PDB file of C-alpha atoms in Angstrom:
ATOM      1  CA  MET X 908      60.555 -49.159 -27.471  1.00 44.00           C
ATOM      2  CA  GLN X 909      58.623 -50.790 -24.652  1.00 46.00           C
ATOM      3  CA  ARG X 910      59.944 -48.216 -22.204  1.00 46.00           C
ATOM      4  CA  ARG X 911      58.735 -45.359 -24.443  1.00 47.00           C
ATOM      5  CA  SER X 912      55.345 -47.065 -24.777  1.00 48.00           C
ATOM      6  CA  GLY X 913      55.052 -47.290 -20.993  1.00 51.00           C
ATOM      7  CA  ASN X 914      55.947 -43.639 -20.617  1.00 51.00           C
ATOM      8  CA  SER X 915      53.336 -42.687 -23.231  1.00 50.00           C
ATOM      9  CA  ALA X 916      50.649 -44.661 -21.429  1.00 48.00           C
ATOM     10  CA  THR X 917      51.526 -43.001 -18.148  1.00 49.00           C
ATOM     11  CA  CYS X 918      51.433 -39.600 -19.833  1.00 43.00           C
ATOM     12  CA  ARG X 919      48.029 -40.302 -21.376  1.00 48.00           C
ATOM     13  CA  LYS X 920      46.665 -41.339 -17.993  1.00 49.00           C
ATOM     14  CA  GLY X 921      47.988 -38.130 -16.457  1.00 50.00           C
ATOM     15  CA  VAL X 922      46.445 -35.989 -19.167  1.00 41.00           C
ATOM     16  CA  LEU X 923      43.122 -37.810 -18.785  1.00 40.00           C
ATOM     17  CA  LYS X 924      43.191 -37.305 -15.022  1.00 48.00           C
ATOM     18  CA  VAL X 925      43.914 -33.571 -15.387  1.00 40.00           C
ATOM     19  CA  THR X 926      41.235 -33.198 -18.066  1.00 44.00           C
ATOM     20  CA  THR X 927      38.679 -34.991 -15.905  1.00 45.00           C
ATOM     21  CA  SER X 928      39.555 -32.833 -12.902  1.00 49.00           C
ATOM     22  CA  CYS X 929      39.282 -29.640 -14.965  1.00 42.00           C
ATOM     23  CA  PHE X 930      35.913 -30.706 -16.370  1.00 42.00           C
ATOM     24  CA  ALA X 931      34.617 -31.504 -12.898  1.00 43.00           C
ATOM     25  CA  ALA X 932      35.790 -28.138 -11.603  1.00 42.00           C
ATOM     26  CA  PHE X 933      34.220 -26.393 -14.602  1.00 42.00           C
ATOM     27  CA  LEU X 934      30.939 -28.223 -14.007  1.00 38.00           C
ATOM     28  CA  LEU X 935      30.938 -27.184 -10.354  1.00 41.00           C
ATOM     29  CA  VAL X 936      31.468 -23.547 -11.359  1.00 38.00           C
ATOM     30  CA  ILE X 937      28.561 -23.717 -13.810  1.00 38.00           C
ATOM     31  CA  LEU X 938      26.266 -25.342 -11.251  1.00 36.00           C
ATOM     32  CA  ALA X 939      27.276 -22.884  -8.549  1.00 40.00           C
ATOM     33  CA  SER X 940      26.712 -19.869 -10.777  1.00 39.00           C
ATOM     34  CA  GLY X 941      23.331 -21.219 -11.825  1.00 38.00           C
ATOM     35  CA  TYR X 942      22.369 -21.718  -8.168  1.00 35.00           C
ATOM     36  CA  ALA X 943      23.503 -18.185  -7.340  1.00 39.00           C
ATOM     37  CA  ARG X 944      21.420 -16.767 -10.167  1.00 36.00           C
ATOM     38  CA  ALA X 945      18.413 -18.722  -8.949  1.00 36.00           C
ATOM     39  CA  GLN X 946      18.928 -17.406  -5.435  1.00 43.00           C
ATOM     40  CA  ALA X 947      19.375 -13.801  -6.609  1.00 51.00           C
ATOM     41  CA  ARG X 948      15.914 -13.437  -8.162  1.00 70.00           C
ATOM     42  CA  ASP X 949      14.677 -10.019  -9.142  1.00 91.00           C
ATOM     43  CA  PRO X 950      13.092  -8.072  -6.273  1.00 97.00           C
ATOM     44  CA  VAL X 951       9.318  -8.122  -5.982  1.00 98.00           C
ATOM     45  CA  ARG X 952       8.216  -4.681  -7.184  1.00 99.00           C
ATOM     46  CA  MET X 953       5.448  -3.163  -5.070  1.00 99.00           C
ATOM     47  CA  GLY X 954       3.530  -0.142  -6.356  1.00 98.00           C
ATOM     48  CA  ILE X 955       2.786   2.453  -3.682  1.00 98.00           C
ATOM     49  CA  LEU X 956       1.759   6.087  -3.285  1.00 97.00           C
ATOM     50  CA  PRO X 957       3.668   8.662  -1.185  1.00 97.00           C
ATOM     51  CA  VAL X 958       1.113   8.600   1.643  1.00 97.00           C
ATOM     52  CA  LEU X 959       1.203   7.963   5.393  1.00 97.00           C
ATOM     53  CA  ASP X 960      -0.281   4.475   5.177  1.00 97.00           C
ATOM     54  CA  THR X 961       2.874   3.179   3.458  1.00 98.00           C
ATOM     55  CA  LEU X 962       5.189   4.033   6.363  1.00 99.00           C
ATOM     56  CA  PRO X 963       5.451   0.415   7.642  1.00 99.00           C
ATOM     57  CA  LEU X 964       6.583  -0.656   4.172  1.00 99.00           C
ATOM     58  CA  GLN X 965       9.161   2.131   4.138  1.00 99.00           C
ATOM     59  CA  VAL X 966      10.423   1.082   7.577  1.00 99.00           C
ATOM     60  CA  ALA X 967      10.670  -2.566   6.492  1.00 99.00           C
ATOM     61  CA  ILE X 968      12.883  -1.522   3.569  1.00 99.00           C
ATOM     62  CA  HIS X 969      14.869   0.982   5.648  1.00 98.00           C
ATOM     63  CA  GLU X 970      15.656  -1.543   8.395  1.00 99.00           C
ATOM     64  CA  GLY X 971      16.263  -4.474   6.063  1.00 99.00           C
ATOM     65  CA  PHE X 972      13.456  -6.544   7.584  1.00 99.00           C
ATOM     66  CA  PHE X 973      12.511  -8.105   4.234  1.00 99.00           C
ATOM     67  CA  GLU X 974      16.106  -9.120   3.508  1.00 98.00           C
ATOM     68  CA  ARG X 975      16.430 -10.712   6.937  1.00 98.00           C
ATOM     69  CA  LYS X 976      13.471 -12.913   6.082  1.00 98.00           C
ATOM     70  CA  GLY X 977      15.194 -13.958   2.864  1.00 98.00           C
ATOM     71  CA  ILE X 978      13.061 -12.006   0.383  1.00 98.00           C
ATOM     72  CA  GLN X 979      13.761  -9.022  -1.850  1.00 98.00           C
ATOM     73  CA  VAL X 980      11.164  -6.238  -2.085  1.00 99.00           C
ATOM     74  CA  GLU X 981      11.409  -2.960  -3.989  1.00 99.00           C
ATOM     75  CA  LEU X 982       8.977  -0.081  -3.403  1.00 99.00           C
ATOM     76  CA  VAL X 983       8.007   1.757  -6.590  1.00 98.00           C
ATOM     77  CA  SER X 984       6.351   5.091  -5.780  1.00 97.00           C
ATOM     78  CA  PHE X 985       3.823   6.633  -8.168  1.00 97.00           C
ATOM     79  CA  ASN X 986       2.442  10.166  -8.173  1.00 92.00           C
ATOM     80  CA  SER X 987      -1.110   9.008  -8.839  1.00 92.00           C
ATOM     81  CA  ALA X 988      -3.301   5.965  -8.390  1.00 93.00           C
ATOM     82  CA  LEU X 989      -3.932   5.929 -12.149  1.00 93.00           C
ATOM     83  CA  GLU X 990      -0.219   5.476 -12.880  1.00 96.00           C
ATOM     84  CA  ARG X 991       0.100   2.764 -10.246  1.00 97.00           C
ATOM     85  CA  ASP X 992      -2.950   0.902 -11.530  1.00 96.00           C
ATOM     86  CA  ALA X 993      -1.692   1.069 -15.134  1.00 97.00           C
ATOM     87  CA  ALA X 994       1.621  -0.458 -14.041  1.00 98.00           C
ATOM     88  CA  MET X 995      -0.221  -3.195 -12.136  1.00 97.00           C
ATOM     89  CA  GLN X 996      -2.441  -3.968 -15.115  1.00 96.00           C
ATOM     90  CA  GLY X 997       0.592  -3.979 -17.411  1.00 96.00           C
ATOM     91  CA  GLY X 998       2.340  -6.654 -15.349  1.00 96.00           C
ATOM     92  CA  GLN X 999       5.143  -4.339 -14.222  1.00 98.00           C
ATOM     93  CA  LEU X1000       4.367  -4.891 -10.530  1.00 98.00           C
ATOM     94  CA  GLN X1001       3.959  -7.955  -8.337  1.00 98.00           C
ATOM     95  CA  GLY X1002       2.758  -6.067  -5.261  1.00 98.00           C
ATOM     96  CA  TYR X1003       0.263  -3.306  -4.599  1.00 97.00           C
ATOM     97  CA  PHE X1004      -0.700  -0.820  -1.922  1.00 98.00           C
ATOM     98  CA  GLY X1005      -4.020   0.991  -2.247  1.00 97.00           C
ATOM     99  CA  ASP X1006      -7.404   1.745  -0.758  1.00 96.00           C
ATOM    100  CA  LEU X1007      -9.897  -1.073  -0.332  1.00 97.00           C
ATOM    101  CA  LEU X1008     -12.356   0.299  -2.877  1.00 97.00           C
ATOM    102  CA  ASN X1009      -9.765   0.580  -5.642  1.00 96.00           C
ATOM    103  CA  THR X1010      -8.434  -2.872  -4.778  1.00 97.00           C
ATOM    104  CA  LEU X1011     -11.895  -4.362  -5.238  1.00 98.00           C
ATOM    105  CA  LEU X1012     -12.209  -2.630  -8.610  1.00 97.00           C
ATOM    106  CA  LEU X1013      -8.916  -4.063  -9.844  1.00 97.00           C
ATOM    107  CA  VAL X1014      -9.679  -7.583  -8.618  1.00 97.00           C
ATOM    108  CA  ARG X1015     -13.158  -7.434 -10.148  1.00 95.00           C
ATOM    109  CA  ASN X1016     -11.566  -6.349 -13.449  1.00 94.00           C
ATOM    110  CA  GLY X1017      -9.299  -9.372 -13.554  1.00 95.00           C
ATOM    111  CA  ILE X1018      -6.084  -8.381 -11.783  1.00 96.00           C
ATOM    112  CA  PRO X1019      -5.033 -11.625 -10.019  1.00 96.00           C
ATOM    113  CA  MET X1020      -3.987 -10.290  -6.630  1.00 98.00           C
ATOM    114  CA  GLN X1021      -4.949 -10.995  -3.031  1.00 98.00           C
ATOM    115  CA  VAL X1022      -4.982  -8.939   0.162  1.00 99.00           C
ATOM    116  CA  LEU X1023      -2.308  -9.927   2.682  1.00 99.00           C
ATOM    117  CA  THR X1024      -3.069  -7.335   5.334  1.00 99.00           C
ATOM    118  CA  VAL X1025      -4.860  -4.132   6.195  1.00 98.00           C
ATOM    119  CA  SER X1026      -2.399  -1.255   6.135  1.00 98.00           C
ATOM    120  CA  TYR X1027      -4.535   1.336   7.918  1.00 96.00           C
ATOM    121  CA  ALA X1028      -7.957   1.163   9.540  1.00 94.00           C
ATOM    122  CA  SER X1029      -9.966   4.054  10.956  1.00 91.00           C
ATOM    123  CA  ARG X1030     -10.168   4.110  14.736  1.00 87.00           C
ATOM    124  CA  PRO X1031     -11.354   6.531  17.443  1.00 87.00           C
ATOM    125  CA  GLY X1032      -8.950   9.393  17.996  1.00 83.00           C
ATOM    126  CA  ARG X1033      -6.920   8.545  14.886  1.00 86.00           C
ATOM    127  CA  ARG X1034      -8.232  10.353  11.846  1.00 92.00           C
ATOM    128  CA  MET X1035      -6.909   9.714   8.351  1.00 95.00           C
ATOM    129  CA  PHE X1036      -9.657  11.456   6.367  1.00 97.00           C
ATOM    130  CA  ALA X1037     -11.888  14.350   7.353  1.00 98.00           C
ATOM    131  CA  LEU X1038     -14.549  16.736   6.120  1.00 98.00           C
ATOM    132  CA  VAL X1039     -12.995  20.177   6.472  1.00 99.00           C
ATOM    133  CA  GLY X1040     -14.592  23.624   6.215  1.00 99.00           C
ATOM    134  CA  ARG X1041     -13.036  26.679   4.588  1.00 98.00           C
ATOM    135  CA  PRO X1042     -11.438  29.356   6.781  1.00 98.00           C
ATOM    136  CA  GLY X1043     -14.139  31.734   7.984  1.00 97.00           C
ATOM    137  CA  LEU X1044     -16.972  29.212   7.790  1.00 97.00           C
ATOM    138  CA  ASP X1045     -18.550  29.745  11.199  1.00 93.00           C
ATOM    139  CA  ALA X1046     -21.089  26.899  11.297  1.00 97.00           C
ATOM    140  CA  PRO X1047     -20.624  25.104  14.649  1.00 97.00           C
ATOM    141  CA  SER X1048     -21.308  21.651  13.170  1.00 97.00           C
ATOM    142  CA  ALA X1049     -21.579  19.910   9.826  1.00 97.00           C
ATOM    143  CA  ALA X1050     -25.356  19.712  10.211  1.00 95.00           C
ATOM    144  CA  ALA X1051     -25.469  23.493  10.634  1.00 96.00           C
ATOM    145  CA  VAL X1052     -23.531  24.222   7.443  1.00 96.00           C
ATOM    146  CA  GLY X1053     -26.654  24.043   5.302  1.00 90.00           C
ATOM    147  CA  SER X1054     -26.395  24.521   1.548  1.00 93.00           C
ATOM    148  CA  ALA X1055     -22.745  24.376   0.545  1.00 97.00           C
ATOM    149  CA  THR X1056     -20.244  23.088  -1.986  1.00 98.00           C
ATOM    150  CA  VAL X1057     -18.030  20.128  -1.125  1.00 99.00           C
ATOM    151  CA  GLY X1058     -14.949  19.072  -3.066  1.00 98.00           C
ATOM    152  CA  LEU X1059     -14.094  15.396  -3.494  1.00 98.00           C
ATOM    153  CA  SER X1060     -13.176  12.795  -6.097  1.00 94.00           C
ATOM    154  CA  ASN X1061     -16.050  10.646  -7.311  1.00 92.00           C
ATOM    155  CA  ALA X1062     -16.041   6.839  -7.312  1.00 91.00           C
ATOM    156  CA  THR X1063     -13.259   6.719  -4.725  1.00 93.00           C
ATOM    157  CA  ILE X1064     -12.854   5.842  -1.069  1.00 95.00           C
ATOM    158  CA  MET X1065     -13.406   9.537  -0.327  1.00 95.00           C
ATOM    159  CA  GLU X1066     -16.893   9.517  -1.841  1.00 97.00           C
ATOM    160  CA  PHE X1067     -17.690   6.370   0.125  1.00 98.00           C
ATOM    161  CA  LEU X1068     -16.460   8.046   3.310  1.00 97.00           C
ATOM    162  CA  LEU X1069     -18.474  11.206   2.646  1.00 98.00           C
ATOM    163  CA  ASP X1070     -21.652   9.143   2.260  1.00 97.00           C
ATOM    164  CA  ALA X1071     -20.849   7.274   5.486  1.00 96.00           C
ATOM    165  CA  LEU X1072     -20.057  10.484   7.376  1.00 97.00           C
ATOM    166  CA  GLN X1073     -23.250  12.193   6.219  1.00 97.00           C
ATOM    167  CA  GLU X1074     -25.326   9.173   7.192  1.00 96.00           C
ATOM    168  CA  ARG X1075     -23.759   9.040  10.649  1.00 95.00           C
ATOM    169  CA  ALA X1076     -24.309  12.778  11.163  1.00 95.00           C
ATOM    170  CA  GLN X1077     -27.904  12.417   9.855  1.00 96.00           C
ATOM    171  CA  ILE X1078     -27.296  14.921   7.070  1.00 96.00           C
ATOM    172  CA  PRO X1079     -29.624  14.117   4.139  1.00 95.00           C
ATOM    173  CA  ALA X1080     -28.079  13.205   0.800  1.00 92.00           C
ATOM    174  CA  GLY X1081     -28.236  16.153  -1.583  1.00 93.00           C
ATOM    175  CA  THR X1082     -27.750  18.755   1.159  1.00 95.00           C
ATOM    176  CA  TRP X1083     -24.406  19.763  -0.331  1.00 98.00           C
ATOM    177  CA  LYS X1084     -23.465  20.289  -3.952  1.00 98.00           C
ATOM    178  CA  ARG X1085     -20.656  17.887  -4.733  1.00 98.00           C
ATOM    179  CA  ILE X1086     -17.883  19.191  -6.979  1.00 98.00           C
ATOM    180  CA  GLU X1087     -15.301  16.797  -8.349  1.00 97.00           C
ATOM    181  CA  VAL X1088     -11.715  17.958  -7.856  1.00 97.00           C
ATOM    182  CA  LYS X1089      -9.525  14.908  -8.433  1.00 93.00           C
ATOM    183  CA  LYS X1090      -6.175  16.491  -7.583  1.00 93.00           C
ATOM    184  CA  ILE X1091      -5.997  16.703  -3.812  1.00 95.00           C
ATOM    185  CA  PRO X1092      -3.513  19.634  -3.611  1.00 95.00           C
ATOM    186  CA  LEU X1093      -5.828  21.646  -5.874  1.00 97.00           C
ATOM    187  CA  ARG X1094      -8.797  20.694  -3.693  1.00 98.00           C
ATOM    188  CA  LEU X1095      -6.956  22.007  -0.633  1.00 98.00           C
ATOM    189  CA  GLN X1096      -6.047  25.218  -2.456  1.00 98.00           C
ATOM    190  CA  MET X1097      -9.665  25.778  -3.527  1.00 99.00           C
ATOM    191  CA  LEU X1098     -10.842  25.224   0.054  1.00 99.00           C
ATOM    192  CA  LEU X1099      -8.330  27.654   1.555  1.00 99.00           C
ATOM    193  CA  SER X1100      -9.138  30.299  -1.070  1.00 98.00           C
ATOM    194  CA  GLY X1101     -12.887  30.011  -0.452  1.00 98.00           C
ATOM    195  CA  GLN X1102     -13.775  28.452  -3.811  1.00 98.00           C
ATOM    196  CA  LEU X1103     -15.129  25.456  -1.897  1.00 99.00           C
ATOM    197  CA  ASP X1104     -17.078  25.547   1.362  1.00 98.00           C
ATOM    198  CA  LEU X1105     -16.115  22.001   2.342  1.00 99.00           C
ATOM    199  CA  ALA X1106     -13.654  19.377   1.177  1.00 99.00           C
ATOM    200  CA  VAL X1107     -12.831  15.756   1.936  1.00 98.00           C
ATOM    201  CA  LEU X1108      -9.084  15.599   2.599  1.00 98.00           C
ATOM    202  CA  PRO X1109      -6.544  13.038   3.830  1.00 97.00           C
ATOM    203  CA  GLU X1110      -3.876  13.572   6.430  1.00 97.00           C
ATOM    204  CA  PRO X1111      -1.513  15.385   6.642  1.00 98.00           C
ATOM    205  CA  LEU X1112      -3.476  17.925   4.574  1.00 98.00           C
ATOM    206  CA  VAL X1113      -6.275  17.942   7.162  1.00 98.00           C
ATOM    207  CA  THR X1114      -3.799  19.169   9.772  1.00 98.00           C
ATOM    208  CA  LEU X1115      -2.309  21.651   7.298  1.00 98.00           C
ATOM    209  CA  ALA X1116      -5.754  23.090   6.522  1.00 98.00           C
ATOM    210  CA  GLU X1117      -6.495  23.297  10.250  1.00 98.00           C
ATOM    211  CA  SER X1118      -3.284  25.267  10.792  1.00 97.00           C
ATOM    212  CA  LYS X1119      -4.479  27.763   8.187  1.00 98.00           C
ATOM    213  CA  GLY X1120      -7.831  28.429   9.831  1.00 98.00           C
ATOM    214  CA  SER X1121     -10.043  25.606   8.580  1.00 98.00           C
ATOM    215  CA  ARG X1122     -12.460  23.756  10.846  1.00 98.00           C
ATOM    216  CA  VAL X1123     -12.614  19.954  10.971  1.00 98.00           C
ATOM    217  CA  TYR X1124     -16.269  18.903  11.040  1.00 98.00           C
ATOM    218  CA  LEU X1125     -16.334  15.137  10.604  1.00 98.00           C
ATOM    219  CA  THR X1126     -13.619  12.471  10.634  1.00 97.00           C
ATOM    220  CA  ASP X1127     -13.360   8.802   9.774  1.00 96.00           C
ATOM    221  CA  GLY X1128     -12.200   7.950  13.302  1.00 92.00           C
ATOM    222  CA  ASP X1129     -15.467   6.343  14.429  1.00 86.00           C
ATOM    223  CA  LEU X1130     -16.284   4.463  11.232  1.00 92.00           C
ATOM    224  CA  ASP X1131     -14.161   1.382  12.022  1.00 89.00           C
ATOM    225  CA  LEU X1132     -13.258   0.736   8.393  1.00 93.00           C
ATOM    226  CA  PRO X1133     -10.252  -0.925   6.716  1.00 95.00           C
ATOM    227  CA  LEU X1134      -9.172   1.945   4.494  1.00 95.00           C
ATOM    228  CA  THR X1135      -6.007   0.703   2.799  1.00 97.00           C
ATOM    229  CA  VAL X1136      -4.526  -2.730   2.116  1.00 98.00           C
ATOM    230  CA  VAL X1137      -1.349  -4.443   0.911  1.00 99.00           C
ATOM    231  CA  CYS X1138      -1.640  -7.062  -1.843  1.00 99.00           C
ATOM    232  CA  LEU X1139       0.543  -9.480  -3.805  1.00 99.00           C
ATOM    233  CA  ARG X1140      -0.142 -11.202  -7.099  1.00 98.00           C
ATOM    234  CA  ARG X1141      -1.750 -14.603  -6.789  1.00 97.00           C
ATOM    235  CA  ASP X1142       0.807 -16.304  -9.082  1.00 96.00           C
ATOM    236  CA  LEU X1143       3.659 -15.146  -6.826  1.00 97.00           C
ATOM    237  CA  LEU X1144       1.897 -16.420  -3.715  1.00 97.00           C
ATOM    238  CA  GLU X1145       1.165 -19.766  -5.369  1.00 96.00           C
ATOM    239  CA  SER X1146       4.614 -20.301  -6.914  1.00 95.00           C
ATOM    240  CA  GLU X1147       6.443 -19.373  -3.697  1.00 95.00           C
ATOM    241  CA  PRO X1148       4.216 -20.590  -0.840  1.00 91.00           C
ATOM    242  CA  SER X1149       6.518 -19.203   1.867  1.00 96.00           C
ATOM    243  CA  PHE X1150       6.768 -15.704   0.396  1.00 98.00           C
ATOM    244  CA  GLY X1151       3.526 -14.383   1.884  1.00 98.00           C
ATOM    245  CA  ALA X1152       4.386 -15.525   5.406  1.00 98.00           C
ATOM    246  CA  LYS X1153       7.888 -14.045   5.176  1.00 98.00           C
ATOM    247  CA  PHE X1154       6.473 -10.771   3.867  1.00 99.00           C
ATOM    248  CA  LEU X1155       3.984 -10.524   6.733  1.00 98.00           C
ATOM    249  CA  ALA X1156       6.651 -11.352   9.317  1.00 98.00           C
ATOM    250  CA  ALA X1157       8.833  -8.502   8.038  1.00 99.00           C
ATOM    251  CA  TYR X1158       5.834  -6.167   7.906  1.00 99.00           C
ATOM    252  CA  GLU X1159       4.939  -7.035  11.509  1.00 99.00           C
ATOM    253  CA  GLU X1160       8.484  -6.179  12.598  1.00 99.00           C
ATOM    254  CA  ALA X1161       8.120  -2.781  10.940  1.00 99.00           C
ATOM    255  CA  VAL X1162       4.811  -2.081  12.711  1.00 99.00           C
ATOM    256  CA  SER X1163       6.401  -3.058  16.040  1.00 99.00           C
ATOM    257  CA  ALA X1164       9.433  -0.851  15.400  1.00 99.00           C
ATOM    258  CA  LEU X1165       7.143   2.103  14.684  1.00 98.00           C
ATOM    259  CA  ALA X1166       5.180   1.468  17.871  1.00 98.00           C
ATOM    260  CA  GLU X1167       8.298   1.157  20.040  1.00 98.00           C
ATOM    261  CA  HIS X1168      10.397   3.994  18.593  1.00 98.00           C
ATOM    262  CA  PRO X1169       8.119   6.260  16.533  1.00 98.00           C
ATOM    263  CA  GLU X1170      10.353   9.335  16.603  1.00 98.00           C
ATOM    264  CA  ARG X1171      13.210   7.323  15.125  1.00 98.00           C
ATOM    265  CA  TYR X1172      11.291   7.305  11.839  1.00 99.00           C
ATOM    266  CA  ARG X1173      10.135  10.923  11.696  1.00 99.00           C
ATOM    267  CA  GLU X1174      12.666  11.891   9.037  1.00 98.00           C
ATOM    268  CA  LEU X1175      11.768   8.825   6.963  1.00 99.00           C
ATOM    269  CA  MET X1176       8.076   9.717   7.231  1.00 99.00           C
ATOM    270  CA  SER X1177       8.721  13.332   6.228  1.00 98.00           C
ATOM    271  CA  ARG X1178      10.788  12.263   3.230  1.00 97.00           C
ATOM    272  CA  THR X1179       8.621   9.451   1.865  1.00 98.00           C
ATOM    273  CA  CYS X1180       5.072  10.444   2.873  1.00 97.00           C
ATOM    274  CA  ARG X1181       4.992  14.063   1.679  1.00 95.00           C
ATOM    275  CA  ILE X1182       4.668  15.782   5.024  1.00 98.00           C
ATOM    276  CA  PRO X1183       4.516  19.575   4.452  1.00 97.00           C
ATOM    277  CA  PRO X1184       7.657  21.343   5.737  1.00 97.00           C
ATOM    278  CA  SER X1185       5.690  23.338   8.313  1.00 97.00           C
ATOM    279  CA  LEU X1186       4.428  20.091   9.927  1.00 98.00           C
ATOM    280  CA  GLN X1187       7.513  17.881   9.745  1.00 98.00           C
ATOM    281  CA  ALA X1188       8.597  18.516  13.336  1.00 98.00           C
ATOM    282  CA  THR X1189       5.161  18.310  14.952  1.00 97.00           C
ATOM    283  CA  PHE X1190       2.863  16.054  12.931  1.00 98.00           C
ATOM    284  CA  PRO X1191       1.842  13.079  15.124  1.00 96.00           C
ATOM    285  CA  MET X1192       3.485   9.793  14.243  1.00 96.00           C
ATOM    286  CA  PRO X1193       0.646   7.487  13.149  1.00 94.00           C
ATOM    287  CA  ALA X1194      -0.095   4.167  14.850  1.00 93.00           C
ATOM    288  CA  PHE X1195      -0.623   1.150  12.623  1.00 96.00           C
ATOM    289  CA  PRO X1196      -2.553  -2.059  13.267  1.00 94.00           C
ATOM    290  CA  ALA X1197      -0.810  -5.413  13.501  1.00 96.00           C
ATOM    291  CA  PRO X1198      -1.044  -7.394  10.256  1.00 97.00           C
ATOM    292  CA  GLY X1199      -4.493  -8.842   9.714  1.00 97.00           C
ATOM    293  CA  LEU X1200      -7.188  -9.327   7.105  1.00 98.00           C
ATOM    294  CA  PRO X1201     -10.118  -6.922   6.725  1.00 98.00           C
ATOM    295  CA  ASP X1202     -13.355  -7.785   8.505  1.00 97.00           C
ATOM    296  CA  PRO X1203     -15.658  -9.574   6.005  1.00 98.00           C
ATOM    297  CA  ALA X1204     -18.630  -7.477   7.171  1.00 97.00           C
ATOM    298  CA  ARG X1205     -16.748  -4.238   6.448  1.00 97.00           C
ATOM    299  CA  VAL X1206     -15.668  -5.497   3.041  1.00 98.00           C
ATOM    300  CA  ASP X1207     -19.297  -6.354   2.314  1.00 98.00           C
ATOM    301  CA  GLN X1208     -20.316  -2.845   3.378  1.00 97.00           C
ATOM    302  CA  VAL X1209     -17.945  -1.308   0.839  1.00 98.00           C
ATOM    303  CA  GLN X1210     -18.992  -3.735  -1.890  1.00 98.00           C
ATOM    304  CA  SER X1211     -22.690  -3.070  -1.297  1.00 98.00           C
ATOM    305  CA  TRP X1212     -22.024   0.635  -1.814  1.00 98.00           C
ATOM    306  CA  MET X1213     -20.066  -0.098  -5.006  1.00 98.00           C
ATOM    307  CA  VAL X1214     -22.848  -2.289  -6.413  1.00 98.00           C
ATOM    308  CA  LEU X1215     -25.404   0.414  -5.593  1.00 96.00           C
ATOM    309  CA  ARG X1216     -23.273   2.975  -7.460  1.00 95.00           C
ATOM    310  CA  GLY X1217     -22.876   0.686 -10.459  1.00 96.00           C
ATOM    311  CA  MET X1218     -19.112   0.448  -9.996  1.00 96.00           C
ATOM    312  CA  ILE X1219     -19.154  -3.363  -9.935  1.00 96.00           C
ATOM    313  CA  PRO X1220     -21.929  -5.690 -11.137  1.00 96.00           C
ATOM    314  CA  GLU X1221     -21.576  -8.093  -8.206  1.00 96.00           C
ATOM    315  CA  ARG X1222     -19.483  -8.696  -5.109  1.00 97.00           C
ATOM    316  CA  VAL X1223     -16.043 -10.273  -5.178  1.00 97.00           C
ATOM    317  CA  PRO X1224     -16.198 -13.426  -2.992  1.00 97.00           C
ATOM    318  CA  TYR X1225     -14.266 -12.773   0.213  1.00 98.00           C
ATOM    319  CA  GLY X1226     -12.328 -16.030  -0.143  1.00 96.00           C
ATOM    320  CA  ASN X1227     -11.022 -14.916  -3.546  1.00 96.00           C
ATOM    321  CA  LEU X1228     -10.046 -11.484  -2.265  1.00 98.00           C
ATOM    322  CA  VAL X1229      -7.818 -12.428   0.673  1.00 98.00           C
ATOM    323  CA  TRP X1230      -4.755 -14.642   1.128  1.00 98.00           C
ATOM    324  CA  ARG X1231      -4.367 -17.040   4.025  1.00 95.00           C
ATOM    325  CA  SER X1232      -1.122 -18.776   4.834  1.00 89.00           C
ATOM    326  CA  PRO X1233      -1.258 -22.479   3.870  1.00 84.00           C
ATOM    327  CA  GLN X1234      -1.044 -24.699   6.944  1.00 66.00           C
TER     328      GLN X1234
END
């Protein structure tokens, strides 16, 4: 009897040891899977438009620069700014690409996001927007056009640019009859068919219009303005303090890659930035600035115009608008 009792005790100890080992292994599996899920967070969704200014973002995704920095970013392309803004307001996006004016509107209306970097800024010899004349318009300069119709979209960066271009060219306000044509492809079509005398267009449609006989009168090249910016939601930047710095490091790599090997990304540009087929082989590869915040004076210039137009009641404080890496 004593021998059987000893065997039973030994057996119970063995079972307990196996059970404890199994439980420990099970606990490790649970902890490991939980850690893996925490590491594999959903990608940060960034709303963009299929325009040239987003090429560095496309390159960063294409080359895996974001992943190498340990962050996941997904680009969500929208056909219109209205759709993108609705998604941002609905909380479906954590990141945003857009023009400075529209960004200020969203921030002023309560969207908690901050500018990380300028995406594209006007510079001499590098036009992104232009005032273009219809084919057959023989005026030698914008000042010589006289009474004419000009197509644009009101309360946008294009209206701001038209005001700035007219002021620089010393063309009095009211010289041209402004006609709102929100859809840019339709605006181009109306210009080429002679239904508009002038139109404010972005690249690559400026070059396309030029190839079809239009004359470029004024460009944004000398205005020295931050036209488009990249933003992230404030709660993301605050909850993950290193995310902004990692994002900018990946973005900077993309800008450098474009500067060093621009032709390598021609096909990517054609596919993601809506380059017309006739221009895909010849359209100049754009140059992008290194990551940096917009000049406060230029931001104030845009905000002053918006206040004057009644688009915002007061300026957004610069410190609230931009993000700076915590030291």
